[in-house]
Short mmCIF file of C-alpha atoms in Angstrom, two decimals:
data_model
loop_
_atom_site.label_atom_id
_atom_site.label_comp_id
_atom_site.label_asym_id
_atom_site.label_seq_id
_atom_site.Cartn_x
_atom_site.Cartn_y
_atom_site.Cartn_z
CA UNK A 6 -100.40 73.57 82.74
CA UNK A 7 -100.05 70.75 80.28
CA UNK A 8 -97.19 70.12 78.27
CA UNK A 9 -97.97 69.15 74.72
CA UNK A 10 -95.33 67.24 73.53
CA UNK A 11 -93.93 67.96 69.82
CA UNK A 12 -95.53 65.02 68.07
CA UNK A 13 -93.44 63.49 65.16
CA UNK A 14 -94.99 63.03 62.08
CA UNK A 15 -93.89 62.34 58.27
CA UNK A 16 -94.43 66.22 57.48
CA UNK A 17 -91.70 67.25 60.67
CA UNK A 18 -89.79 64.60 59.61
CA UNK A 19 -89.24 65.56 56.52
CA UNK A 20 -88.74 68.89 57.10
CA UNK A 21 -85.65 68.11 59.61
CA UNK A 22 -84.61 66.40 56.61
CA UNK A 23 -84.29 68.54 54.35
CA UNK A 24 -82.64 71.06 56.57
CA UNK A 25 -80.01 68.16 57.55
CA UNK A 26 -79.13 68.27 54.10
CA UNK A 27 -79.46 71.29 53.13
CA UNK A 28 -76.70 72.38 55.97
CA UNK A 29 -74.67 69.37 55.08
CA UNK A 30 -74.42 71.20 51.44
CA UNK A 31 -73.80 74.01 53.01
CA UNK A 32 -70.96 73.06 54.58
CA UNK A 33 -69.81 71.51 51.52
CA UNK A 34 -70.12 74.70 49.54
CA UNK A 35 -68.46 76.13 51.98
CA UNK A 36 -65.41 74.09 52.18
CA UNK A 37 -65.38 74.22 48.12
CA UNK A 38 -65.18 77.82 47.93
CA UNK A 39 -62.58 78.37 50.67
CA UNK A 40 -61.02 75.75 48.90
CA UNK A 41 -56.95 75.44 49.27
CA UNK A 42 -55.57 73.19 51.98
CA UNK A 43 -58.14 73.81 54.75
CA UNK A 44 -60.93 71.01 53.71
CA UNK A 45 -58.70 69.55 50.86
CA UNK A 46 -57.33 65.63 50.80
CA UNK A 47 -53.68 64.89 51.99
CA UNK A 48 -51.21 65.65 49.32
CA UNK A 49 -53.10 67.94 47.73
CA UNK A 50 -54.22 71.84 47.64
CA UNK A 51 -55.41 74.79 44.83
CA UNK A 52 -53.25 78.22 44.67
CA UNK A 53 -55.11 80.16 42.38
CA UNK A 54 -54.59 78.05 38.72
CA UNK A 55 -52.25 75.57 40.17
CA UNK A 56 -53.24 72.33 41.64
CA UNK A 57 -50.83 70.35 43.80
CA UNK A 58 -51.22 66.49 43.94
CA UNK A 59 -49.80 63.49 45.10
CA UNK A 60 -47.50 65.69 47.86
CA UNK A 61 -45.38 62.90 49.37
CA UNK A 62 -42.75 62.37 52.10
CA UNK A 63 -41.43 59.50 52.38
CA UNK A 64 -40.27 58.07 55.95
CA UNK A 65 -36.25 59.49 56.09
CA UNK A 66 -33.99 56.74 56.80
CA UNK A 67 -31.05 59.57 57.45
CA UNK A 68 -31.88 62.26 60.68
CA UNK A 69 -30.92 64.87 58.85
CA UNK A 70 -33.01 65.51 54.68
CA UNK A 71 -35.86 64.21 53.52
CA UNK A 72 -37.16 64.37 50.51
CA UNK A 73 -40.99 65.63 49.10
CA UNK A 74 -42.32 64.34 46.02
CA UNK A 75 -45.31 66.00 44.36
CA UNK A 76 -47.27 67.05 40.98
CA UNK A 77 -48.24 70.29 40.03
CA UNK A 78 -51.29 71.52 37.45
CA UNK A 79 -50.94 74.79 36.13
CA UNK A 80 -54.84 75.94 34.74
CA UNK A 81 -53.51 79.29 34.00
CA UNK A 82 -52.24 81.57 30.91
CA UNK A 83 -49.25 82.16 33.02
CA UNK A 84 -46.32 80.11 33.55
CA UNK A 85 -45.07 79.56 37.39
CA UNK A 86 -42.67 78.20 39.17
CA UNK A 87 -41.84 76.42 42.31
CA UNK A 88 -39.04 78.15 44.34
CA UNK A 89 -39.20 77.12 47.41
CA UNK A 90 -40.35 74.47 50.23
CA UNK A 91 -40.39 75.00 54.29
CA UNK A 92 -41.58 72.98 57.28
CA UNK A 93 -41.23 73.84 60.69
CA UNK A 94 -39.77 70.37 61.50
CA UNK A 95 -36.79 71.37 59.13
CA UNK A 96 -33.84 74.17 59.46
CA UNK A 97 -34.62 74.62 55.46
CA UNK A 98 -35.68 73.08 52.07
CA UNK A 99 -34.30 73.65 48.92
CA UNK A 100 -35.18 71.74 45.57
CA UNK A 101 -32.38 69.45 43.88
CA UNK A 102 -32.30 67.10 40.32
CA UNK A 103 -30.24 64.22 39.88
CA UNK A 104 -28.40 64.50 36.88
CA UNK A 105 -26.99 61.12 35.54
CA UNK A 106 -23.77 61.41 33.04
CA UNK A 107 -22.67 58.16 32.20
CA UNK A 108 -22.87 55.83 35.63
CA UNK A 109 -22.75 58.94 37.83
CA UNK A 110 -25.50 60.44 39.63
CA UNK A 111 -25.08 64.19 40.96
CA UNK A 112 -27.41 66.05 42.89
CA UNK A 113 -27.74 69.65 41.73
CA UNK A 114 -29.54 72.78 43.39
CA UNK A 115 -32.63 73.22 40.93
CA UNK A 116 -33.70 76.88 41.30
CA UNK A 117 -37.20 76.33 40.39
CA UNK A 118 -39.75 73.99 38.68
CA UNK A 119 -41.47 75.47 36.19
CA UNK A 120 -44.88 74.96 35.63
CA UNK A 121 -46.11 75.83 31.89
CA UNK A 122 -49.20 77.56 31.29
CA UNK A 123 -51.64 74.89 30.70
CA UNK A 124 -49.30 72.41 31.57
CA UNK A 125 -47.93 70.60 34.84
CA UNK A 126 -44.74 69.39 36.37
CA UNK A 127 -43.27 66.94 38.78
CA UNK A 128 -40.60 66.36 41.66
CA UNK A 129 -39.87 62.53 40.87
CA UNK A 130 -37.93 60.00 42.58
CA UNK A 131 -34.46 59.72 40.65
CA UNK A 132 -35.54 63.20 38.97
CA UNK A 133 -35.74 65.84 41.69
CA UNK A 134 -37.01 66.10 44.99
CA UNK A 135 -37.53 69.31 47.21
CA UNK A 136 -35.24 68.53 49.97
CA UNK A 137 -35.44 69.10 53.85
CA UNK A 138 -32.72 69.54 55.76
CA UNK A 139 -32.11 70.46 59.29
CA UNK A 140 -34.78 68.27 60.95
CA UNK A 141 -35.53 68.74 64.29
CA UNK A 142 -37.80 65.51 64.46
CA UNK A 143 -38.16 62.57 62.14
CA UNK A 144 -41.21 61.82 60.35
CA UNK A 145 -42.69 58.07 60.50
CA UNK A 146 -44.17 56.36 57.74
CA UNK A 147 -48.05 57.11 58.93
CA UNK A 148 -47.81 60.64 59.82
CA UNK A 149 -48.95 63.81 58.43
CA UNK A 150 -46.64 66.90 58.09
CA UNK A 151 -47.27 70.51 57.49
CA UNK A 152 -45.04 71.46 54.51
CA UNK A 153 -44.89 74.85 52.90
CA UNK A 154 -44.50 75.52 49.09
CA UNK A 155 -43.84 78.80 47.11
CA UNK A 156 -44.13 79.91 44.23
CA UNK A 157 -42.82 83.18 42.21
CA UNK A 158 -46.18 83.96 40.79
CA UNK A 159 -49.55 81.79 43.06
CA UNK A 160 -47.34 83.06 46.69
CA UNK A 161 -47.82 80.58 49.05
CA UNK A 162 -49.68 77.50 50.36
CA UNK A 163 -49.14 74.94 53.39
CA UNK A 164 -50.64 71.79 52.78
CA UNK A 165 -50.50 68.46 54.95
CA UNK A 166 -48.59 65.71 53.79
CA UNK A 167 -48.44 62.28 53.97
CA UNK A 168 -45.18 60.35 55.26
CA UNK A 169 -45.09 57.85 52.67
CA UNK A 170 -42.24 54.59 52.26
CA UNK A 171 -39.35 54.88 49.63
CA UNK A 172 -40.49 51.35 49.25
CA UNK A 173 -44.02 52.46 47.57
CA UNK A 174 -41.96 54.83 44.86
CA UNK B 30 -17.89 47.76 27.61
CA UNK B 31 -18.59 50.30 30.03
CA UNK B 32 -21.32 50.90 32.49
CA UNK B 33 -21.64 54.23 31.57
CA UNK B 34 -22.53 52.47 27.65
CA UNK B 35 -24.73 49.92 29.41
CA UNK B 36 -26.45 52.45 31.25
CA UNK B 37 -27.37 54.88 28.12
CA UNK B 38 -28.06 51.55 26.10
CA UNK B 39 -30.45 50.58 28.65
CA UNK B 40 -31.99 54.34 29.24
CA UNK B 41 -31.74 54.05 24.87
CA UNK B 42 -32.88 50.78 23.56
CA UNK B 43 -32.91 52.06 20.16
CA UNK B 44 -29.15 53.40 20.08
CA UNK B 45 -28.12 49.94 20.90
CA UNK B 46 -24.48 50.03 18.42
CA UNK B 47 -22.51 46.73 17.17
CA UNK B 48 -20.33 47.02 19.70
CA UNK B 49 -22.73 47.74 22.76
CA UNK B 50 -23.44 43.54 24.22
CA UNK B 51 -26.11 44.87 26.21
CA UNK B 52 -29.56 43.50 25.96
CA UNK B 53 -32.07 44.77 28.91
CA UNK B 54 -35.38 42.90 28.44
CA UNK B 55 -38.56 44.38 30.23
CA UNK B 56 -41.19 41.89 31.48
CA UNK B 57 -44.82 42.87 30.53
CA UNK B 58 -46.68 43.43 33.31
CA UNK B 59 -48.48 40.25 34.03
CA UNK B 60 -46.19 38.05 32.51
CA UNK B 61 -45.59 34.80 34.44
CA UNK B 62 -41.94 33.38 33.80
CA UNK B 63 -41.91 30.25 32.94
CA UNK B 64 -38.96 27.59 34.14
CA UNK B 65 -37.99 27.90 30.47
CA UNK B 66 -38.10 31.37 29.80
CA UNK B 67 -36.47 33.70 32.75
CA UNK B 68 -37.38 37.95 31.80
CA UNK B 69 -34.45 39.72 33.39
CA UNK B 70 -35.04 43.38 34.79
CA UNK B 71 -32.27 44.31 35.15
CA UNK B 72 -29.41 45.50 32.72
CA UNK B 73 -26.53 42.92 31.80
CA UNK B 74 -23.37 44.28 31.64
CA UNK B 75 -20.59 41.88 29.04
CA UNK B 76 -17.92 41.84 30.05
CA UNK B 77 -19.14 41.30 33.76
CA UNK B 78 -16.95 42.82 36.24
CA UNK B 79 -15.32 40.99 39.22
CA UNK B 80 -16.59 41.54 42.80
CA UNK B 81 -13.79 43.51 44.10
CA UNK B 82 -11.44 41.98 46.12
CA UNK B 83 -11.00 44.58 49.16
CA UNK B 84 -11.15 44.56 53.04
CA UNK B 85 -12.79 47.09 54.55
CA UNK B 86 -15.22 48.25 57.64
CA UNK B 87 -18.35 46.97 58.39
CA UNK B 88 -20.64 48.38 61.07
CA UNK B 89 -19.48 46.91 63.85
CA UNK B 90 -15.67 48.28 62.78
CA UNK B 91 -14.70 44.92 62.14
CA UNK B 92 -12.84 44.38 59.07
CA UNK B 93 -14.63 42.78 56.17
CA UNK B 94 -13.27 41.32 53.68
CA UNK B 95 -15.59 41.78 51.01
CA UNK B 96 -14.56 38.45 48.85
CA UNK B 97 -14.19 35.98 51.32
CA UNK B 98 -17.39 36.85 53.09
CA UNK B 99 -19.44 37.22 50.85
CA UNK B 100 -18.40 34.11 48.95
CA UNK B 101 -21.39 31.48 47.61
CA UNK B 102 -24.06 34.44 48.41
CA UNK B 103 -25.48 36.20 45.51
CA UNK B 104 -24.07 39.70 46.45
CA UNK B 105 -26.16 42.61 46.02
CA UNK B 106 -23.31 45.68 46.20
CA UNK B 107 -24.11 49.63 46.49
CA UNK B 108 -22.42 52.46 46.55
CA UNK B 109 -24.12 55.43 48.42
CA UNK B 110 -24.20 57.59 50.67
CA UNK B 111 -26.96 58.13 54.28
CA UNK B 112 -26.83 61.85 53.46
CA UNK B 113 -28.63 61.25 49.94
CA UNK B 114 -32.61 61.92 50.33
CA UNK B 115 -33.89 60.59 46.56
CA UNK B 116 -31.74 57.05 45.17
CA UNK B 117 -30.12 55.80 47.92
CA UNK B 118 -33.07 55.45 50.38
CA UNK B 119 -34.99 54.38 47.08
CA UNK B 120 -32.84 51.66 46.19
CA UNK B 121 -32.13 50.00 49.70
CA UNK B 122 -36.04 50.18 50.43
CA UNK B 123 -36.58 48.41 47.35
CA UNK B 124 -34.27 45.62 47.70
CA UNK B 125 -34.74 45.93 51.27
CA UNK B 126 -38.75 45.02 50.96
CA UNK B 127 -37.82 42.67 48.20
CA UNK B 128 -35.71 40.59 50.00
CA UNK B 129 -37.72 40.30 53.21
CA UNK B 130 -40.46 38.88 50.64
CA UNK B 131 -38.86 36.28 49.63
CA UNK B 132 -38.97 32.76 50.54
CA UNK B 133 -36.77 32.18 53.63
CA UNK B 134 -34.75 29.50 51.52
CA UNK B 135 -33.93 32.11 49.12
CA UNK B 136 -33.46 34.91 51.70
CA UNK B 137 -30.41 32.89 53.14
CA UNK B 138 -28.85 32.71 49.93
CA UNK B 139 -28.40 36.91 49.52
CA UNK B 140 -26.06 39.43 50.79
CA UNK B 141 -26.91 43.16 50.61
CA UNK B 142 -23.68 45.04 50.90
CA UNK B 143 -23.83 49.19 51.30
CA UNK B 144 -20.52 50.57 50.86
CA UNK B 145 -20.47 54.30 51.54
CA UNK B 146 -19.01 56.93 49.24
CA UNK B 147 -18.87 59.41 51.69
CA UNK B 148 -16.61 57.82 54.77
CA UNK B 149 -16.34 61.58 56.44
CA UNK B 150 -19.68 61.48 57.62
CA UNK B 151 -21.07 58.12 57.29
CA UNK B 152 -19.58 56.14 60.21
CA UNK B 153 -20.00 53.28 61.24
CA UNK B 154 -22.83 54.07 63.57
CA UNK B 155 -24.13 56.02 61.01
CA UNK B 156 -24.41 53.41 58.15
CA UNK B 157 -25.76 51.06 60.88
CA UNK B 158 -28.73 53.22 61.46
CA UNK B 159 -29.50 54.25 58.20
CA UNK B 160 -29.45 50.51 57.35
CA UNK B 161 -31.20 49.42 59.81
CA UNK B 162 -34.67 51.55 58.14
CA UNK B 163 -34.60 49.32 54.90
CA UNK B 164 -33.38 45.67 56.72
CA UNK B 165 -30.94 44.77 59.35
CA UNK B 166 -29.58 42.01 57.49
CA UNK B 167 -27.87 44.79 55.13
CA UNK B 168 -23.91 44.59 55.64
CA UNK B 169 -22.71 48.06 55.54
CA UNK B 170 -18.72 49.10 54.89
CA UNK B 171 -16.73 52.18 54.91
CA UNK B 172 -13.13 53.01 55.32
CA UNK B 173 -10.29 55.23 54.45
CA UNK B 174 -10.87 57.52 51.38
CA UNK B 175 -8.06 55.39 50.27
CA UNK B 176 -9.67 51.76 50.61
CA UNK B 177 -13.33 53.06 49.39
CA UNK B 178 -11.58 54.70 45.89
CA UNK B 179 -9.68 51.04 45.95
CA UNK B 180 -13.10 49.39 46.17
CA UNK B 181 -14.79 51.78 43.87
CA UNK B 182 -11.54 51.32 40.75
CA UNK B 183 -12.00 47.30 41.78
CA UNK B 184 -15.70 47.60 41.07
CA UNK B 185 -15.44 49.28 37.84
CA UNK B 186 -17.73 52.04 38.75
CA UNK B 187 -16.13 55.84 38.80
CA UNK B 188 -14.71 57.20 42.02
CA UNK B 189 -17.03 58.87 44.00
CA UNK B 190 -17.09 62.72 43.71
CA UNK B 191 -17.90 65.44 46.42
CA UNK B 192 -20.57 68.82 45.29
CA UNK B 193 -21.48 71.13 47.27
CA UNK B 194 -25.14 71.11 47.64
CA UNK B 195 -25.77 75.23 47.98
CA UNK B 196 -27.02 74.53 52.09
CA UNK B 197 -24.03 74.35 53.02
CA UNK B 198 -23.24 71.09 53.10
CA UNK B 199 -22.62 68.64 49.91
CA UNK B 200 -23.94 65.93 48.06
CA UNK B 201 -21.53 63.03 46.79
CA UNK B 202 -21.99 61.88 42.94
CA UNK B 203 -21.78 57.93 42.38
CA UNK B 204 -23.25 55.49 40.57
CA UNK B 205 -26.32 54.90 41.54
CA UNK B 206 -27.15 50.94 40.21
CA UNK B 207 -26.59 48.04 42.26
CA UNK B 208 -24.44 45.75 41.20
CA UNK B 209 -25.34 41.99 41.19
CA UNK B 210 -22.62 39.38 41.82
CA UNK B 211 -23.27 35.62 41.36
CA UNK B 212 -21.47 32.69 42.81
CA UNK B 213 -18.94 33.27 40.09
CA UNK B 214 -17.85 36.53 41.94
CA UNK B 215 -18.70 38.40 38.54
CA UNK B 216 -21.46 41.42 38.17
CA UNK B 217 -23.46 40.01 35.24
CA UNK B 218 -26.22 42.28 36.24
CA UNK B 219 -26.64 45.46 37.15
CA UNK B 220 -30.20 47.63 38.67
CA UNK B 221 -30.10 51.01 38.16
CA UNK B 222 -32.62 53.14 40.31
CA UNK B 223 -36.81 52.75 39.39
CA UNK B 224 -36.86 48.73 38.76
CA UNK B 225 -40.22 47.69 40.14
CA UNK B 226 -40.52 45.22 43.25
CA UNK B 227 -42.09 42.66 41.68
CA UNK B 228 -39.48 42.33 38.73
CA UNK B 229 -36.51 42.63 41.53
CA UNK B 230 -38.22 39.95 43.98
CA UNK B 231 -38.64 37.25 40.38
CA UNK B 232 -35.28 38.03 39.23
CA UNK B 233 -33.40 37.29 42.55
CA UNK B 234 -35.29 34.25 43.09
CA UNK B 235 -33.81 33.05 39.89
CA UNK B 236 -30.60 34.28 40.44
CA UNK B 237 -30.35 32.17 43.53
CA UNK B 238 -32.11 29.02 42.73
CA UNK B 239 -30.09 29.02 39.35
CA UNK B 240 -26.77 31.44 39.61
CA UNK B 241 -24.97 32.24 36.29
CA UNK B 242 -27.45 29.61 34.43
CA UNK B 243 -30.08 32.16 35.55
CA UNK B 244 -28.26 35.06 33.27
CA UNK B 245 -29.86 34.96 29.48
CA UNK B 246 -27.36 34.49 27.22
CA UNK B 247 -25.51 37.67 25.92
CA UNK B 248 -27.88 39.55 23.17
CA UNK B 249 -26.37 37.77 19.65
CA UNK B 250 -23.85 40.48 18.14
CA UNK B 251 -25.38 43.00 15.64
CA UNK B 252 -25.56 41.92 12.30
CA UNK B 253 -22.54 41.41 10.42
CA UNK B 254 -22.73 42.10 6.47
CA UNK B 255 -22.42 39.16 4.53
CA UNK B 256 -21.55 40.58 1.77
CA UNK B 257 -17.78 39.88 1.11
CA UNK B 258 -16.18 42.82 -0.85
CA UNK B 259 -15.24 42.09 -4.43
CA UNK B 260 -11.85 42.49 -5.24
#
């Protein structure tokens, strides 16, 4: 019995093509419409109408808190708020503002960032920070970290973070 | 004049009063300084305050006296705290990676000096490791409550305050600016948190190739009227 080889001609070759691509965009689609953290870039992740961006850590010189820096977009009617930030490489997070009054600088619980409707917010070096405290390891400049935010209204979302330098703020 | 005016004047340019002799100039970005003209980024405090004249711990709980040790150096002073997650980290990096950028010659001529505001929890051992993240070169200090409220008064800066932070444990309220002491053991300048590398790494290569000459003059007084009242 003769084997006849499967000859390779423009036509075949542009048929494997086109299937290439077309699961390529597949994928794509895919990832866009599962959307949040799974396919997303570091830093960043959708909840519903918010959009998280520039989610930072930088490298914590002290064992025990870091701090996260980050942006949120708020595409809804609704106002929300952030209440709350978690990692599993921290006892607990809570957000904090520095308030200055003259040539003293406090840190203050902050019980949530609001995010207008239609508008966006920020935790910003010298402004607030969500703070982590408890750690059980210490992130290096380089690594990525799972970090947890929530919020009263979108729930939840874990999105990877960068460990970042103070240096870069 | 006190910080707490410099600092509102600087956060304020426009409420700037008669009395305020506070000028804070921001470089453009881009802008080369010439010999001639020096752009200072930081905020210049009139009258400048003397280096305090203390002795207290360093990291290797030898005692330090601040003064003579740091005489001849341009002396970079701040008062923090390792358990702070947002300015203190942000400062030291920053005038941690701007000193290690500078030109050796000018490297020799700075001392960084971290004095803790918070001596229950930031030992020696402590300070030395936090330190040791931003440069190893940093000189860090701690002591009684006592001798760090002594060294706080002698600064000019307001004593240090404990909060509690809501996890339990607390945060410690100080000023956050470093304070800049040329040869002339006074604090001309001071950096508040947020000055950008590149304006910190110009303006202490000036301040240690020329000292106090490097230190624009004070801003000229507001104004007077010069209209004389008519008897």
């Amino acid at each position: 019995m003769s084997v006849t080889p499967l000859r390779l001609n423009r036509g075949r070759l542009l048929l494997g093509a086109t299937l290439i691509a077309l699961v390529v965009f597949a994928i794509a689609v895919l990832g866009a419409w599962k959307g949040s953290s799974a396919t997303a870039a570091k830093g960043t992740a959708t909840l519903g109408q918010l959009q998280i961006a520039n989610a930072r850590l930088p490298a914590p010189a002290s064992p025990d808190e870091a701090a996260i820096y980050l942006t949120v977009k708020n595409r809804g009617a609704t106002q929300d708020e952030l209440t709350g930030v978690s990692a599993d490489f921290a006892g607990g997070g809570m957000l904090m503002r520095e308030q200055t009054q003259g040539s003293s600088t406090q840190m203050q619980p902050l019980d949530g960032l609001v995010i207008p409707a239609h508008g966006q917010a920020a935790l910003a070096p010298g402004a607030s920070h969500a703070m982590l405290i408890g750690l059980t390891s210490a992130p290096k400049q380089g690594d990525t970290v799972s970090v947890t935010l929530r919020f009263k209204n979108a729930g939840e979302v874990t999105l990877r973070v960068p460990v970042t330098s103070y240096a870069q703020e | 004049m006190s910080f707490a005016t410099a600092l509102q004047a600087w956060r304020r340019p426009a409420a700037l009063g008669a009395a305020v002799l506070v000028a804070f100039v921001l470089a453009a970005c881009g802008s080369s300084s010439s010999a001639k003209s020096f752009t200072l980024h930081g905020a210049l405090i009139s009258p400048p305050p003397p280096k305090p004249n203390v002795t207290l711990t360093d990291t290797s709980g030898q005692p330090y006296d601040l003064a003579q040790q740091t005489q001849g150096f341009l002396t970079l002073v701040y008062f923090g705290y390792t358990h702070c997650p947002d300015v203190c980290p942000a400062q030291m990096a920053r005038f941690g990676t701007a000193v290690k950028n500078l030109p050796a010659d000018v490297q020799k001529g700075i001392k960084v000096v971290f004095v803790t505001t918070d001596p229950a929890r930031d030992t020696p051992p402590v300070i030395r490791q936090w330190l040791d993240h931003f440069s190893s070169s940093f000189i860090g200090l701690t002591g009684t409550d006592q001798q760090v409220a002594q060294a706080e008064a002698a600064a000019g800066i307001p004593a240090a305050s404990q909060e509690a932070d809501g996890t339990g444990g607390y945060g410690v309220n100080h000023a956050a600016f470093v304070l800049a002491y040329t040869k002339d053991n006074r604090a001309h300048i001071v950096y508040p948190d947020g000055v950008a590398l590149d304006g910190l790494k110009s303006d202490l290569t000036q301040l240690v190739k020329k000292d106090v000459a490097a230190v624009p003059q004070q801003a000229a007084a507001a104004p007077t009227s010069t209209q004389t009242a008519t008897p």
